[in-house]
């Protein structure tokens, strides 16, 4: 499930919808868009409610990918994804079946034990999400968040009905202001303490800095990651990050057309003697012509108009 405490600031965003400049950096400044392989993504929407996304990644000599479709009709959304291993994943989501409630059912073929039912309830500054794995002995998970624009509390528990024991329990507290966000999370059944801080520096250029710090009580180990983000212009964004092991990474993303991006990433690891550095290229293309026109262009079935005599 990982709905409320999925990322270090997910539960903060859930219960605090304050539109501040720093909000978009809360969960992705240190991780999002960093890619050290060759990745290609093609997305095409449709006015009829049917969209198509094709994704492929080349890792060394291995190529993996998937094709996913999304169909929207009224309050119902159906997502179907097929990957290169012939796995078919399906998610059916119904919004507002009951006021404030979103229901989703997901399963994967051929895995017969992958069925899962999610119920999400949103009300003002509070949210509750429950998940049930549909097996003969179900696994139950519950997450909740409550708060205001400035202060938010969140918790998550997992219960295994077979062993009658808790599989996980996490909790956290977050604090928001107009230009910064901070969180403190106790995770891994109390074995890990995570602290996070995001500071907006310049709302005009989108400049921001972030830091994540982790302390593990069982090993008394500490780790940290710091990063920054800056927009050179409305179309080019630069990101950097550095962690306690000396690993450094930089990212340059260019929006060469609306919602289409070309991203270059590079990382240097001083401890990897055989391959101290690596780089990646990711291309994301948004085709707004619609699904039918896209298929006609790809398969060469679009008929050319005859010229008038």
JSON list of N, CA, C and O in Angstrom, two decimals, residues 156-179:
[
{"chain": "A", "resi": 156, "resn": "UNK", "atom": "N", "xyz": [0.89, 4.37, 9.85]},
{"chain": "A", "resi": 156, "resn": "UNK", "atom": "CA", "xyz": [0.61, 3.25, 8.97]},
{"chain": "A", "resi": 156, "resn": "UNK", "atom": "C", "xyz": [0.89, 1.95, 9.71]},
{"chain": "A", "resi": 156, "resn": "UNK", "atom": "O", "xyz": [1.90, 1.82, 10.39]},
{"chain": "A", "resi": 157, "resn": "UNK", "atom": "N", "xyz": [-0.02, 0.97, 9.58]},
{"chain": "A", "resi": 157, "resn": "UNK", "atom": "CA", "xyz": [0.16, -0.33, 10.22]},
{"chain": "A", "resi": 157, "resn": "UNK", "atom": "C", "xyz": [-0.20, -1.42, 9.22]},
{"chain": "A", "resi": 157, "resn": "UNK", "atom": "O", "xyz": [-1.04, -1.23, 8.34]},
{"chain": "A", "resi": 158, "resn": "UNK", "atom": "N", "xyz": [0.45, -2.58, 9.36]},
{"chain": "A", "resi": 158, "resn": "UNK", "atom": "CA", "xyz": [0.15, -3.75, 8.56]},
{"chain": "A", "resi": 158, "resn": "UNK", "atom": "C", "xyz": [-0.04, -4.94, 9.47]},
{"chain": "A", "resi": 158, "resn": "UNK", "atom": "O", "xyz": [0.72, -5.14, 10.44]},
{"chain": "A", "resi": 159, "resn": "UNK", "atom": "N", "xyz": [-1.06, -5.76, 9.18]},
{"chain": "A", "resi": 159, "resn": "UNK", "atom": "CA", "xyz": [-1.39, -6.89, 10.06]},
{"chain": "A", "resi": 159, "resn": "UNK", "atom": "C", "xyz": [-1.54, -8.15, 9.23]},
{"chain": "A", "resi": 159, "resn": "UNK", "atom": "O", "xyz": [-2.26, -8.19, 8.23]},
{"chain": "A", "resi": 160, "resn": "UNK", "atom": "N", "xyz": [-0.82, -9.19, 9.64]},
{"chain": "A", "resi": 160, "resn": "UNK", "atom": "CA", "xyz": [-0.89, -10.50, 8.99]},
{"chain": "A", "resi": 160, "resn": "UNK", "atom": "C", "xyz": [-1.85, -11.38, 9.79]},
{"chain": "A", "resi": 160, "resn": "UNK", "atom": "O", "xyz": [-1.56, -11.77, 10.92]},
{"chain": "A", "resi": 161, "resn": "UNK", "atom": "N", "xyz": [-2.99, -11.69, 9.17]},
{"chain": "A", "resi": 161, "resn": "UNK", "atom": "CA", "xyz": [-4.01, -12.46, 9.89]},
{"chain": "A", "resi": 161, "resn": "UNK", "atom": "C", "xyz": [-3.59, -13.92, 10.08]},
{"chain": "A", "resi": 161, "resn": "UNK", "atom": "O", "xyz": [-4.15, -14.61, 10.94]},
{"chain": "A", "resi": 162, "resn": "UNK", "atom": "N", "xyz": [-2.63, -14.41, 9.30]},
{"chain": "A", "resi": 162, "resn": "UNK", "atom": "CA", "xyz": [-2.19, -15.79, 9.45]},
{"chain": "A", "resi": 162, "resn": "UNK", "atom": "C", "xyz": [-1.41, -15.99, 10.74]},
{"chain": "A", "resi": 162, "resn": "UNK", "atom": "O", "xyz": [-1.66, -16.94, 11.49]},
{"chain": "A", "resi": 163, "resn": "UNK", "atom": "N", "xyz": [-0.47, -15.09, 11.00]},
{"chain": "A", "resi": 163, "resn": "UNK", "atom": "CA", "xyz": [0.34, -15.19, 12.20]},
{"chain": "A", "resi": 163, "resn": "UNK", "atom": "C", "xyz": [-0.16, -14.32, 13.34]},
{"chain": "A", "resi": 163, "resn": "UNK", "atom": "O", "xyz": [0.42, -14.32, 14.43]},
{"chain": "A", "resi": 164, "resn": "UNK", "atom": "N", "xyz": [-1.24, -13.54, 13.06]},
{"chain": "A", "resi": 164, "resn": "UNK", "atom": "CA", "xyz": [-1.80, -12.63, 14.06]},
{"chain": "A", "resi": 164, "resn": "UNK", "atom": "C", "xyz": [-0.73, -11.69, 14.61]},
{"chain": "A", "resi": 164, "resn": "UNK", "atom": "O", "xyz": [-0.62, -11.48, 15.83]},
{"chain": "A", "resi": 165, "resn": "UNK", "atom": "N", "xyz": [0.06, -11.14, 13.70]},
{"chain": "A", "resi": 165, "resn": "UNK", "atom": "CA", "xyz": [1.14, -10.24, 14.11]},
{"chain": "A", "resi": 165, "resn": "UNK", "atom": "C", "xyz": [1.19, -9.04, 13.18]},
{"chain": "A", "resi": 165, "resn": "UNK", "atom": "O", "xyz": [0.70, -9.09, 12.04]},
{"chain": "A", "resi": 166, "resn": "UNK", "atom": "N", "xyz": [1.78, -7.97, 13.68]},
{"chain": "A", "resi": 166, "resn": "UNK", "atom": "CA", "xyz": [1.95, -6.76, 12.88]},
{"chain": "A", "resi": 166, "resn": "UNK", "atom": "C", "xyz": [3.18, -6.91, 11.99]},
{"chain": "A", "resi": 166, "resn": "UNK", "atom": "O", "xyz": [4.27, -7.21, 12.46]},
{"chain": "A", "resi": 167, "resn": "UNK", "atom": "N", "xyz": [2.99, -6.69, 10.69]},
{"chain": "A", "resi": 167, "resn": "UNK", "atom": "CA", "xyz": [4.10, -6.76, 9.74]},
{"chain": "A", "resi": 167, "resn": "UNK", "atom": "C", "xyz": [4.85, -5.44, 9.63]},
{"chain": "A", "resi": 167, "resn": "UNK", "atom": "O", "xyz": [6.01, -5.42, 9.25]},
{"chain": "A", "resi": 168, "resn": "UNK", "atom": "N", "xyz": [4.19, -4.34, 9.95]},
{"chain": "A", "resi": 168, "resn": "UNK", "atom": "CA", "xyz": [4.84, -3.04, 9.92]},
{"chain": "A", "resi": 168, "resn": "UNK", "atom": "C", "xyz": [4.01, -2.04, 10.71]},
{"chain": "A", "resi": 168, "resn": "UNK", "atom": "O", "xyz": [2.79, -2.17, 10.84]},
{"chain": "A", "resi": 169, "resn": "UNK", "atom": "N", "xyz": [4.69, -1.06, 11.23]},
{"chain": "A", "resi": 169, "resn": "UNK", "atom": "CA", "xyz": [4.02, 0.09, 11.82]},
{"chain": "A", "resi": 169, "resn": "UNK", "atom": "C", "xyz": [4.99, 1.26, 11.76]},
{"chain": "A", "resi": 169, "resn": "UNK", "atom": "O", "xyz": [6.12, 1.20, 12.22]},
{"chain": "A", "resi": 170, "resn": "UNK", "atom": "N", "xyz": [4.53, 2.33, 11.15]},
{"chain": "A", "resi": 170, "resn": "UNK", "atom": "CA", "xyz": [5.31, 3.54, 10.95]},
{"chain": "A", "resi": 170, "resn": "UNK", "atom": "C", "xyz": [4.47, 4.74, 11.37]},
{"chain": "A", "resi": 170, "resn": "UNK", "atom": "O", "xyz": [3.24, 4.70, 11.31]},
{"chain": "A", "resi": 171, "resn": "UNK", "atom": "N", "xyz": [5.12, 5.79, 11.75]},
{"chain": "A", "resi": 171, "resn": "UNK", "atom": "CA", "xyz": [4.42, 7.02, 12.11]},
{"chain": "A", "resi": 171, "resn": "UNK", "atom": "C", "xyz": [5.33, 8.20, 11.82]},
{"chain": "A", "resi": 171, "resn": "UNK", "atom": "O", "xyz": [6.55, 8.07, 11.74]},
{"chain": "A", "resi": 172, "resn": "UNK", "atom": "N", "xyz": [4.71, 9.36, 11.64]},
{"chain": "A", "resi": 172, "resn": "UNK", "atom": "CA", "xyz": [5.51, 10.53, 11.33]},
{"chain": "A", "resi": 172, "resn": "UNK", "atom": "C", "xyz": [4.78, 11.82, 11.62]},
{"chain": "A", "resi": 172, "resn": "UNK", "atom": "O", "xyz": [3.56, 11.85, 11.82]},
{"chain": "A", "resi": 173, "resn": "UNK", "atom": "N", "xyz": [5.53, 12.88, 11.65]},
{"chain": "A", "resi": 173, "resn": "UNK", "atom": "CA", "xyz": [5.00, 14.23, 11.86]},
{"chain": "A", "resi": 173, "resn": "UNK", "atom": "C", "xyz": [5.66, 15.16, 10.86]},
{"chain": "A", "resi": 173, "resn": "UNK", "atom": "O", "xyz": [6.86, 15.04, 10.58]},
{"chain": "A", "resi": 174, "resn": "UNK", "atom": "N", "xyz": [4.89, 16.06, 10.29]},
{"chain": "A", "resi": 174, "resn": "UNK", "atom": "CA", "xyz": [5.41, 16.99, 9.30]},
{"chain": "A", "resi": 174, "resn": "UNK", "atom": "C", "xyz": [5.03, 18.43, 9.62]},
{"chain": "A", "resi": 174, "resn": "UNK", "atom": "O", "xyz": [3.98, 18.69, 10.23]},
{"chain": "A", "resi": 175, "resn": "UNK", "atom": "N", "xyz": [5.87, 19.35, 9.19]},
{"chain": "A", "resi": 175, "resn": "UNK", "atom": "CA", "xyz": [5.63, 20.77, 9.43]},
{"chain": "A", "resi": 175, "resn": "UNK", "atom": "C", "xyz": [5.86, 21.52, 8.13]},
{"chain": "A", "resi": 175, "resn": "UNK", "atom": "O", "xyz": [6.87, 21.31, 7.44]},
{"chain": "A", "resi": 176, "resn": "UNK", "atom": "N", "xyz": [4.91, 22.37, 7.76]},
{"chain": "A", "resi": 176, "resn": "UNK", "atom": "CA", "xyz": [4.95, 23.12, 6.51]},
{"chain": "A", "resi": 176, "resn": "UNK", "atom": "C", "xyz": [4.86, 24.62, 6.72]},
{"chain": "A", "resi": 176, "resn": "UNK", "atom": "O", "xyz": [4.11, 25.08, 7.58]},
{"chain": "A", "resi": 177, "resn": "UNK", "atom": "N", "xyz": [5.61, 25.34, 5.93]},
{"chain": "A", "resi": 177, "resn": "UNK", "atom": "CA", "xyz": [5.46, 26.79, 5.82]},
{"chain": "A", "resi": 177, "resn": "UNK", "atom": "C", "xyz": [5.40, 27.13, 4.34]},
{"chain": "A", "resi": 177, "resn": "UNK", "atom": "O", "xyz": [5.49, 26.26, 3.48]},
{"chain": "A", "resi": 178, "resn": "UNK", "atom": "N", "xyz": [5.28, 28.42, 4.02]},
{"chain": "A", "resi": 178, "resn": "UNK", "atom": "CA", "xyz": [5.09, 28.79, 2.63]},
{"chain": "A", "resi": 178, "resn": "UNK", "atom": "C", "xyz": [6.32, 28.50, 1.77]},
{"chain": "A", "resi": 178, "resn": "UNK", "atom": "O", "xyz": [6.21, 28.34, 0.56]},
{"chain": "A", "resi": 179, "resn": "UNK", "atom": "N", "xyz": [7.52, 28.39, 2.38]},
{"chain": "A", "resi": 179, "resn": "UNK", "atom": "CA", "xyz": [8.72, 28.19, 1.58]},
{"chain": "A", "resi": 179, "resn": "UNK", "atom": "C", "xyz": [9.57, 27.00, 2.04]},
{"chain": "A", "resi": 179, "resn": "UNK", "atom": "O", "xyz": [10.65, 26.78, 1.50]}
]
